[in-house]
């Protein structure tokens, strides 16, 4: 991937440079949004100006907020104390399927 499109970089490059960059893409992996038909010239211009804006600071989501949102399904004292299967844990890879809301092994 290329450099991030953050205001410290995009403001220096300027709107015209960014419009061309968005329209035609780059060898580093930026898609050609304009010539692929995904965006028209007005949308290229809008996107170029948008990426030059400083994003607002997201609201704080600290540890107290996280703890207040916890839902304990199985209390710790009721959880298994030892391994209950024959799986070779050294040979398992897991991934989170965010869109499906599942975990895959």
PDB file of C-alpha atoms in Angstrom:
ATOM      1  CA  UNK A   1       0.000   0.000   0.000  1.00  0.00           C
ATOM      2  CA  UNK A   2       1.018   3.581  -0.468  1.00  0.00           C
ATOM      3  CA  UNK A   3       1.285   6.454   1.963  1.00  0.00           C
ATOM      4  CA  UNK A   4      -1.819   7.416   3.941  1.00  0.00           C
ATOM      5  CA  UNK A   5      -4.059  10.143   2.532  1.00  0.00           C
ATOM      6  CA  UNK A   6      -3.784  12.344   5.605  1.00  0.00           C
ATOM      7  CA  UNK A   7      -4.007  16.161   5.549  1.00  0.00           C
ATOM      8  CA  UNK A   8      -0.294  16.614   6.301  1.00  0.00           C
ATOM      9  CA  UNK A   9       0.411  14.947   2.936  1.00  0.00           C
ATOM     10  CA  UNK A  10      -2.666  15.898   0.899  1.00  0.00           C
ATOM     11  CA  UNK A  11      -2.482  19.630   1.626  1.00  0.00           C
ATOM     12  CA  UNK A  12       1.101  19.758   0.359  1.00  0.00           C
ATOM     13  CA  UNK A  13       0.198  17.838  -2.824  1.00  0.00           C
ATOM     14  CA  UNK A  14      -2.734  20.127  -3.629  1.00  0.00           C
ATOM     15  CA  UNK A  15      -6.197  19.565  -5.051  1.00  0.00           C
ATOM     16  CA  UNK A  16      -5.210  19.274  -8.720  1.00  0.00           C
ATOM     17  CA  UNK A  17      -2.603  16.595  -7.979  1.00  0.00           C
ATOM     18  CA  UNK A  18      -5.121  14.665  -5.882  1.00  0.00           C
ATOM     19  CA  UNK A  19      -7.807  14.857  -8.573  1.00  0.00           C
ATOM     20  CA  UNK A  20      -5.417  13.245 -11.070  1.00  0.00           C
ATOM     21  CA  UNK A  21      -4.288  10.701  -8.467  1.00  0.00           C
ATOM     22  CA  UNK A  22      -7.895   9.724  -7.700  1.00  0.00           C
ATOM     23  CA  UNK A  23      -8.940   9.679 -11.351  1.00  0.00           C
ATOM     24  CA  UNK A  24      -6.023   7.646 -12.759  1.00  0.00           C
ATOM     25  CA  UNK A  25      -4.776   5.728  -9.703  1.00  0.00           C
ATOM     26  CA  UNK A  26      -1.150   4.829  -9.031  1.00  0.00           C
ATOM     27  CA  UNK A  27       1.279   1.934  -9.550  1.00  0.00           C
ATOM     28  CA  UNK A  28       1.419   1.557  -5.744  1.00  0.00           C
ATOM     29  CA  UNK A  29      -2.131   0.200  -5.707  1.00  0.00           C
ATOM     30  CA  UNK A  30      -4.483   3.197  -5.680  1.00  0.00           C
ATOM     31  CA  UNK A  31      -7.440   2.249  -7.933  1.00  0.00           C
ATOM     32  CA  UNK A  32      -8.322   4.417 -10.937  1.00  0.00           C
ATOM     33  CA  UNK A  33     -11.665   5.597  -9.596  1.00  0.00           C
ATOM     34  CA  UNK A  34     -12.247   8.136 -12.365  1.00  0.00           C
ATOM     35  CA  UNK A  35     -11.324   6.175 -15.471  1.00  0.00           C
ATOM     36  CA  UNK A  36     -12.998   2.999 -14.185  1.00  0.00           C
ATOM     37  CA  UNK A  37     -16.343   4.781 -14.147  1.00  0.00           C
ATOM     38  CA  UNK A  38     -16.780   4.617 -10.370  1.00  0.00           C
ATOM     39  CA  UNK A  39     -16.452   8.404  -9.977  1.00  0.00           C
ATOM     40  CA  UNK A  40     -17.096  11.258 -12.400  1.00  0.00           C
ATOM     41  CA  UNK A  41     -14.997  14.458 -12.587  1.00  0.00           C
ATOM     42  CA  UNK A  42     -17.164  16.286 -10.039  1.00  0.00           C
ATOM     43  CA  UNK A  43     -16.858  13.369  -7.606  1.00  0.00           C
ATOM     44  CA  UNK A  44     -13.072  13.216  -8.167  1.00  0.00           C
ATOM     45  CA  UNK A  45     -12.913  16.905  -7.231  1.00  0.00           C
ATOM     46  CA  UNK A  46     -15.131  16.388  -4.184  1.00  0.00           C
ATOM     47  CA  UNK A  47     -13.027  13.441  -2.993  1.00  0.00           C
ATOM     48  CA  UNK A  48      -9.771  15.381  -3.525  1.00  0.00           C
ATOM     49  CA  UNK A  49     -11.046  18.229  -1.369  1.00  0.00           C
ATOM     50  CA  UNK A  50     -12.459  15.810   1.214  1.00  0.00           C
ATOM     51  CA  UNK A  51      -9.147  14.025   1.864  1.00  0.00           C
ATOM     52  CA  UNK A  52      -7.546  17.404   2.568  1.00  0.00           C
ATOM     53  CA  UNK A  53      -9.817  17.949   5.585  1.00  0.00           C
ATOM     54  CA  UNK A  54      -8.675  17.224   9.116  1.00  0.00           C
ATOM     55  CA  UNK A  55     -10.970  14.515  10.504  1.00  0.00           C
ATOM     56  CA  UNK A  56     -12.784  15.245  13.767  1.00  0.00           C
ATOM     57  CA  UNK A  57     -11.484  13.613  16.918  1.00  0.00           C
ATOM     58  CA  UNK A  58     -13.550  10.476  17.612  1.00  0.00           C
ATOM     59  CA  UNK A  59     -15.314  10.332  20.969  1.00  0.00           C
ATOM     60  CA  UNK A  60     -13.363   8.646  23.737  1.00  0.00           C
ATOM     61  CA  UNK A  61     -14.302   5.022  24.372  1.00  0.00           C
ATOM     62  CA  UNK A  62     -12.265   4.286  27.438  1.00  0.00           C
ATOM     63  CA  UNK A  63     -12.014   1.349  29.788  1.00  0.00           C
ATOM     64  CA  UNK A  64     -14.922   2.499  32.011  1.00  0.00           C
ATOM     65  CA  UNK A  65     -17.198   2.626  28.938  1.00  0.00           C
ATOM     66  CA  UNK A  66     -15.994  -0.794  27.804  1.00  0.00           C
ATOM     67  CA  UNK A  67     -16.558  -2.359  31.213  1.00  0.00           C
ATOM     68  CA  UNK A  68     -20.039  -0.823  31.404  1.00  0.00           C
ATOM     69  CA  UNK A  69     -20.910  -2.471  28.075  1.00  0.00           C
ATOM     70  CA  UNK A  70     -19.726  -5.972  29.009  1.00  0.00           C
ATOM     71  CA  UNK A  71     -22.307  -8.744  28.976  1.00  0.00           C
ATOM     72  CA  UNK A  72     -21.148 -11.759  30.958  1.00  0.00           C
ATOM     73  CA  UNK A  73     -22.784 -14.794  29.371  1.00  0.00           C
ATOM     74  CA  UNK A  74     -20.961 -17.449  31.412  1.00  0.00           C
ATOM     75  CA  UNK A  75     -19.552 -16.308  34.754  1.00  0.00           C
ATOM     76  CA  UNK A  76     -15.851 -17.136  35.272  1.00  0.00           C
ATOM     77  CA  UNK A  77     -16.627 -19.628  38.035  1.00  0.00           C
ATOM     78  CA  UNK A  78     -18.838 -21.638  35.631  1.00  0.00           C
ATOM     79  CA  UNK A  79     -16.285 -21.792  32.812  1.00  0.00           C
ATOM     80  CA  UNK A  80     -14.324 -24.992  32.024  1.00  0.00           C
ATOM     81  CA  UNK A  81     -11.225 -25.450  34.164  1.00  0.00           C
ATOM     82  CA  UNK A  82      -9.423 -27.792  31.752  1.00  0.00           C
ATOM     83  CA  UNK A  83      -9.307 -28.540  28.028  1.00  0.00           C
ATOM     84  CA  UNK A  84     -12.436 -30.398  26.888  1.00  0.00           C
ATOM     85  CA  UNK A  85     -11.454 -31.513  23.388  1.00  0.00           C
ATOM     86  CA  UNK A  86      -8.716 -33.359  21.505  1.00  0.00           C
ATOM     87  CA  UNK A  87      -7.762 -30.496  19.166  1.00  0.00           C
ATOM     88  CA  UNK A  88      -4.052 -29.828  18.660  1.00  0.00           C
ATOM     89  CA  UNK A  89      -4.025 -26.180  19.755  1.00  0.00           C
ATOM     90  CA  UNK A  90      -0.558 -25.673  18.245  1.00  0.00           C
ATOM     91  CA  UNK A  91      -2.041 -26.481  14.828  1.00  0.00           C
ATOM     92  CA  UNK A  92      -5.144 -24.227  14.905  1.00  0.00           C
ATOM     93  CA  UNK A  93      -5.487 -20.874  13.197  1.00  0.00           C
ATOM     94  CA  UNK A  94      -8.472 -18.673  13.894  1.00  0.00           C
ATOM     95  CA  UNK A  95      -9.890 -15.672  12.109  1.00  0.00           C
ATOM     96  CA  UNK A  96     -12.797 -13.380  12.849  1.00  0.00           C
ATOM     97  CA  UNK A  97     -15.403 -13.111  10.090  1.00  0.00           C
ATOM     98  CA  UNK A  98     -16.614  -9.639  11.020  1.00  0.00           C
ATOM     99  CA  UNK A  99     -19.386  -9.319   8.443  1.00  0.00           C
ATOM    100  CA  UNK A 100     -20.817 -12.729   9.328  1.00  0.00           C
ATOM    101  CA  UNK A 101     -20.306 -12.219  13.064  1.00  0.00           C
ATOM    102  CA  UNK A 102     -18.493 -15.549  13.355  1.00  0.00           C
ATOM    103  CA  UNK A 103     -15.108 -17.013  14.217  1.00  0.00           C
ATOM    104  CA  UNK A 104     -13.555 -19.594  11.889  1.00  0.00           C
ATOM    105  CA  UNK A 105     -10.965 -22.227  12.856  1.00  0.00           C
TER     106      UNK A 105
END
